[in-house]
Short mmCIF file of C-alpha atoms in Angstrom, two decimals:
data_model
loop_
_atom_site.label_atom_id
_atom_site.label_comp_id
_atom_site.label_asym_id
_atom_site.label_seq_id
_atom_site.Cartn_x
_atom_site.Cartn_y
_atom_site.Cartn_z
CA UNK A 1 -1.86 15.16 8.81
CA UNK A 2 -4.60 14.06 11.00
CA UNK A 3 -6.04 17.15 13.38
CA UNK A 4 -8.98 15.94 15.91
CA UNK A 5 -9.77 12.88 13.77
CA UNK A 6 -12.57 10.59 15.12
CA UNK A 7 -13.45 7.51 12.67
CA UNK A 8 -16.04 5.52 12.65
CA UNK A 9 -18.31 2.90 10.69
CA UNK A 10 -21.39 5.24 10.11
CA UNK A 11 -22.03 7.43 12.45
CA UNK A 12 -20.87 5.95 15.91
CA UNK A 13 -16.76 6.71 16.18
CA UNK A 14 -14.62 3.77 17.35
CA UNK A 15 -11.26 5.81 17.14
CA UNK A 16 -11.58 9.30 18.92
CA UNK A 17 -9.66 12.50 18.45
CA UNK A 18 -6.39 11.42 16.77
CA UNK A 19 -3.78 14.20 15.88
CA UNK A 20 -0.69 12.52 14.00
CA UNK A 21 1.49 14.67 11.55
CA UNK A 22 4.05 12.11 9.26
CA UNK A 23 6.92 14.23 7.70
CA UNK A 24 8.54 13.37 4.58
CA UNK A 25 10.74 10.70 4.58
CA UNK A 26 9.59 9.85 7.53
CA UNK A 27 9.13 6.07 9.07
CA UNK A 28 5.84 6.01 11.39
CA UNK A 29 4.87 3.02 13.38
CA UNK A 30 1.55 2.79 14.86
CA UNK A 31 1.38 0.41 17.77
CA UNK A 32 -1.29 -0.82 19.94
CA UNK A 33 -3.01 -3.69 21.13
CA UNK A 34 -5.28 -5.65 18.96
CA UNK A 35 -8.31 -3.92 18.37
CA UNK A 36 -7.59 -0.79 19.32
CA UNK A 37 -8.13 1.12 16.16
CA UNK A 38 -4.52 0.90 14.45
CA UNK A 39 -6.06 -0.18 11.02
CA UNK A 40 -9.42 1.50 11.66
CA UNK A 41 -7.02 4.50 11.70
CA UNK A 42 -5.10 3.80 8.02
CA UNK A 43 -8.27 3.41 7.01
CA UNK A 44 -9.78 6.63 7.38
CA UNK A 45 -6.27 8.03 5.93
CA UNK A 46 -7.22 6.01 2.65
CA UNK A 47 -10.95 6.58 2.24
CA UNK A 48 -12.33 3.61 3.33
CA UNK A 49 -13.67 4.40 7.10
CA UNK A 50 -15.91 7.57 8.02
CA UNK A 51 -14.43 10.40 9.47
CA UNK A 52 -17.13 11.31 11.22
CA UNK A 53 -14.67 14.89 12.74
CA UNK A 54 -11.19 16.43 12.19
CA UNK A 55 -9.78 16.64 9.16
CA UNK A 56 -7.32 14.10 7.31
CA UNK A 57 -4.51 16.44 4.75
CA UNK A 58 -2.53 14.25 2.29
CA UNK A 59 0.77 15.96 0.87
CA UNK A 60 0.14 19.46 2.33
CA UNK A 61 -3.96 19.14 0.79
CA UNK A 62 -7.39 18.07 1.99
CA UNK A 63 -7.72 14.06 1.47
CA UNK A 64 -9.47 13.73 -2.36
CA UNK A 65 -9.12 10.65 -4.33
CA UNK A 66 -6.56 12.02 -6.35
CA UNK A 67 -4.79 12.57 -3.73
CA UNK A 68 -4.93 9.27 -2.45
CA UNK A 69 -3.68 7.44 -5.68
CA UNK A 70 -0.61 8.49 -4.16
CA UNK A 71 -0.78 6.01 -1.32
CA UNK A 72 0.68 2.56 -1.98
CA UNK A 73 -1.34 0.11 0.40
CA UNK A 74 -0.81 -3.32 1.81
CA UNK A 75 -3.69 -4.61 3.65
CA UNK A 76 -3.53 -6.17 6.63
CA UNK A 77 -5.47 -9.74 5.22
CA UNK A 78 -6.36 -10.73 1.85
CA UNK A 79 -6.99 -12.91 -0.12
CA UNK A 80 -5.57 -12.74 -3.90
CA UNK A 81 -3.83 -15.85 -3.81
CA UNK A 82 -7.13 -17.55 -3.70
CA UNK A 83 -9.18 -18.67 -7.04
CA UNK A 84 -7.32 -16.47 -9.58
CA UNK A 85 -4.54 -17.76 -11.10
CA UNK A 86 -1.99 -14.94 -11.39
CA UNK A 87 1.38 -15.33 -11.27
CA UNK A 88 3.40 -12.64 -9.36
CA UNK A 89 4.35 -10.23 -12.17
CA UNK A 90 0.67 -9.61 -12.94
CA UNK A 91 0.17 -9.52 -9.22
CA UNK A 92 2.29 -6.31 -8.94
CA UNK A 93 1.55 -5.01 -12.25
CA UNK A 94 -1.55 -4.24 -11.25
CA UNK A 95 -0.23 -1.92 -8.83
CA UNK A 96 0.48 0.30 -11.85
CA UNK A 97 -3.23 1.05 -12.45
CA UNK A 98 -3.40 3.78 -10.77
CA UNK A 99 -0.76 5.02 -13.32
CA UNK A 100 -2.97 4.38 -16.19
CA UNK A 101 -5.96 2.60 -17.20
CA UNK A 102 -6.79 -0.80 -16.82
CA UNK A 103 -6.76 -0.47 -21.12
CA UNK A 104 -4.11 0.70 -21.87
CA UNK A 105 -1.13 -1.10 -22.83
CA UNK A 106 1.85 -1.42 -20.00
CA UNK A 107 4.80 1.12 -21.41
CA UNK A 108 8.52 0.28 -20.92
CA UNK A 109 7.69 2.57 -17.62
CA UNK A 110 5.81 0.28 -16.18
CA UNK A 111 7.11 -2.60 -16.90
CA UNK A 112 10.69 -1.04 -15.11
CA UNK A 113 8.49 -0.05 -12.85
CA UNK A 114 7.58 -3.58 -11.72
CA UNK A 115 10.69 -5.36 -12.19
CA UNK A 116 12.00 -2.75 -9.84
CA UNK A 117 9.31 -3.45 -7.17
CA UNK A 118 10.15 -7.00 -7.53
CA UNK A 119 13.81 -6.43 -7.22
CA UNK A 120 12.83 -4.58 -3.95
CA UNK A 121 11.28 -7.23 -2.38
CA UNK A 122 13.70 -10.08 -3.32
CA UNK A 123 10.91 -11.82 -5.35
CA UNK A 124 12.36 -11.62 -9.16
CA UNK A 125 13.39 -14.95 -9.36
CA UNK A 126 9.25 -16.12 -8.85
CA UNK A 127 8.32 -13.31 -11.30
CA UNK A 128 6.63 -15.91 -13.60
CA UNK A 129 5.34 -18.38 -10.22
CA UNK A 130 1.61 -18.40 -9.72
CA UNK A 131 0.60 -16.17 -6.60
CA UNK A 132 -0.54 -19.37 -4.90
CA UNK A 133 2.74 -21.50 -4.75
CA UNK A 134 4.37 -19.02 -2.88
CA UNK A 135 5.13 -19.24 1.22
CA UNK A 136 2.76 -16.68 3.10
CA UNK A 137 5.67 -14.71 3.77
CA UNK A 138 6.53 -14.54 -0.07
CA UNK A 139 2.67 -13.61 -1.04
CA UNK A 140 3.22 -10.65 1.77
CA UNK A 141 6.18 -9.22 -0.04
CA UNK A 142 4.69 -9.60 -3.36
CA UNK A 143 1.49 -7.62 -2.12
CA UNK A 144 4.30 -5.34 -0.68
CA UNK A 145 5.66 -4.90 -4.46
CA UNK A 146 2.34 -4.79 -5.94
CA UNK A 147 2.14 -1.25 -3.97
CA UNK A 148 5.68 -0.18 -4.55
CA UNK A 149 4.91 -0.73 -8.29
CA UNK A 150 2.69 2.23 -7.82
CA UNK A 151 5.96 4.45 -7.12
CA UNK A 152 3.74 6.02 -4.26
CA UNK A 153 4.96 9.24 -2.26
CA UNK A 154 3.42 7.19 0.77
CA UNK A 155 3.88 3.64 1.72
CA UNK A 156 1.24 2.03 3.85
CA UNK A 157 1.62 -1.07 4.92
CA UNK A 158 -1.16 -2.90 7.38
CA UNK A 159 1.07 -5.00 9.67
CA UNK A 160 2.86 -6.05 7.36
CA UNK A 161 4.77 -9.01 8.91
CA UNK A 162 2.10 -10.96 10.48
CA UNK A 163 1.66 -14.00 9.50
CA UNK A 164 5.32 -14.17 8.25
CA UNK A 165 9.09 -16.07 9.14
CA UNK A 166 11.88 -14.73 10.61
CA UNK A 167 13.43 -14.45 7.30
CA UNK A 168 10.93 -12.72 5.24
CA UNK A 169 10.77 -10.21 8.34
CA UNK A 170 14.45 -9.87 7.92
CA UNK A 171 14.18 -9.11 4.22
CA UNK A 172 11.46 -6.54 4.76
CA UNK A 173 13.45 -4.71 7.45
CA UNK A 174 16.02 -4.50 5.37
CA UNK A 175 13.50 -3.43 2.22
CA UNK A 176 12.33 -0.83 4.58
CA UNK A 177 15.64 0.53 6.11
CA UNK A 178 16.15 0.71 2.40
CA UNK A 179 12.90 2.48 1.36
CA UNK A 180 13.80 5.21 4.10
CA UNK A 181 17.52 6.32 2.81
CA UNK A 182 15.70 6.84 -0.78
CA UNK A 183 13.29 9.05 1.03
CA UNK A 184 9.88 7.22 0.52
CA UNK A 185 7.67 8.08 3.61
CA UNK A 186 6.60 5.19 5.66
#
């Protein structure tokens, strides 16, 4: 729940007095033109911009980082298929840190955890494929289970299918539609 939200980088508000309350279950879609504050927005619902007034509740509570481990999050650019040569399965296992430390060993848990994410988003056959030889479109959907690994109560995804084909936005409509009759919040 967002209630008179302004958010801004410092101290000078670039989104103004935003009130937006997101049921459970729920599918929300923020739309807008391009710089008119959509991610600026998600961001100050994850941490990462200043709310500089309102208030921003997660799951019924004021926003606290604990809180926000519940958030899965796809960013809207990025760039992990650059230099470091991960294949997809480590890609979205590290989604499951905020499950557990970066130290401790992965459980059976996580690791069903992360086959399921990569079930999800049609990608188990390039499990063991580096990050990098996969279509745009594929890296998007792995980024998409890398969240989804998680098993977050809230899915946040930074438009998620620019950049991407016809048929990987066809898969993740489908993933979504999906997402939605389980009851994961959108």
């Amino acid at each position: 729940r967002l209630t008179g939200v302004s958010v801004g980088y410092g101290e000078a508000a670039v989104v103004h007095d935003v009130d937006l309350t997101v049921e459970r279950g729920q599918l929300v879609v923020l739309l807008g033109e391009n710089g008119s504050g959509k991610s600026t927005l998600v961001k100050a619902l994850l941490g990462l911009a200043t709310v500089v007034s309102g208030s921003v509740e997660l799951f019924g509570r004021p926003a606290t980082p604990t809180a926000r481990q519940r958030i899965g999050y796809v960013p809207q650019r990025t760039a992990v298929a650059g230099g470091i040569p991960a294949t997809v399965r480590e890609v979205v296992a590290s989604g499951r840190v905020a499950r557990r430390s970066w130290f401790t060993p992965a459980r059976a848990a996580d690791r069903a955890a992360v086959d399921e994410a990569l079930a999800a988003v049609r990608l188990t056959d390039r499990a063991k494929d580096p990050l990098a030889t996969l279509s745009g479109g594929q890296q998007r959907r792995a980024l998409i289970a890398r969240a989804l690994a998680a098993q977050p109560d809230l899915l946040v995804m930074d438009e998620p299918t620019a950049g991407v084909d016809r048929a990987n936005v066809q898969l993740l409509a489908e993933a979504t539609a999906e997402w939605k009759r389980q009851g994961l919040t959108l």
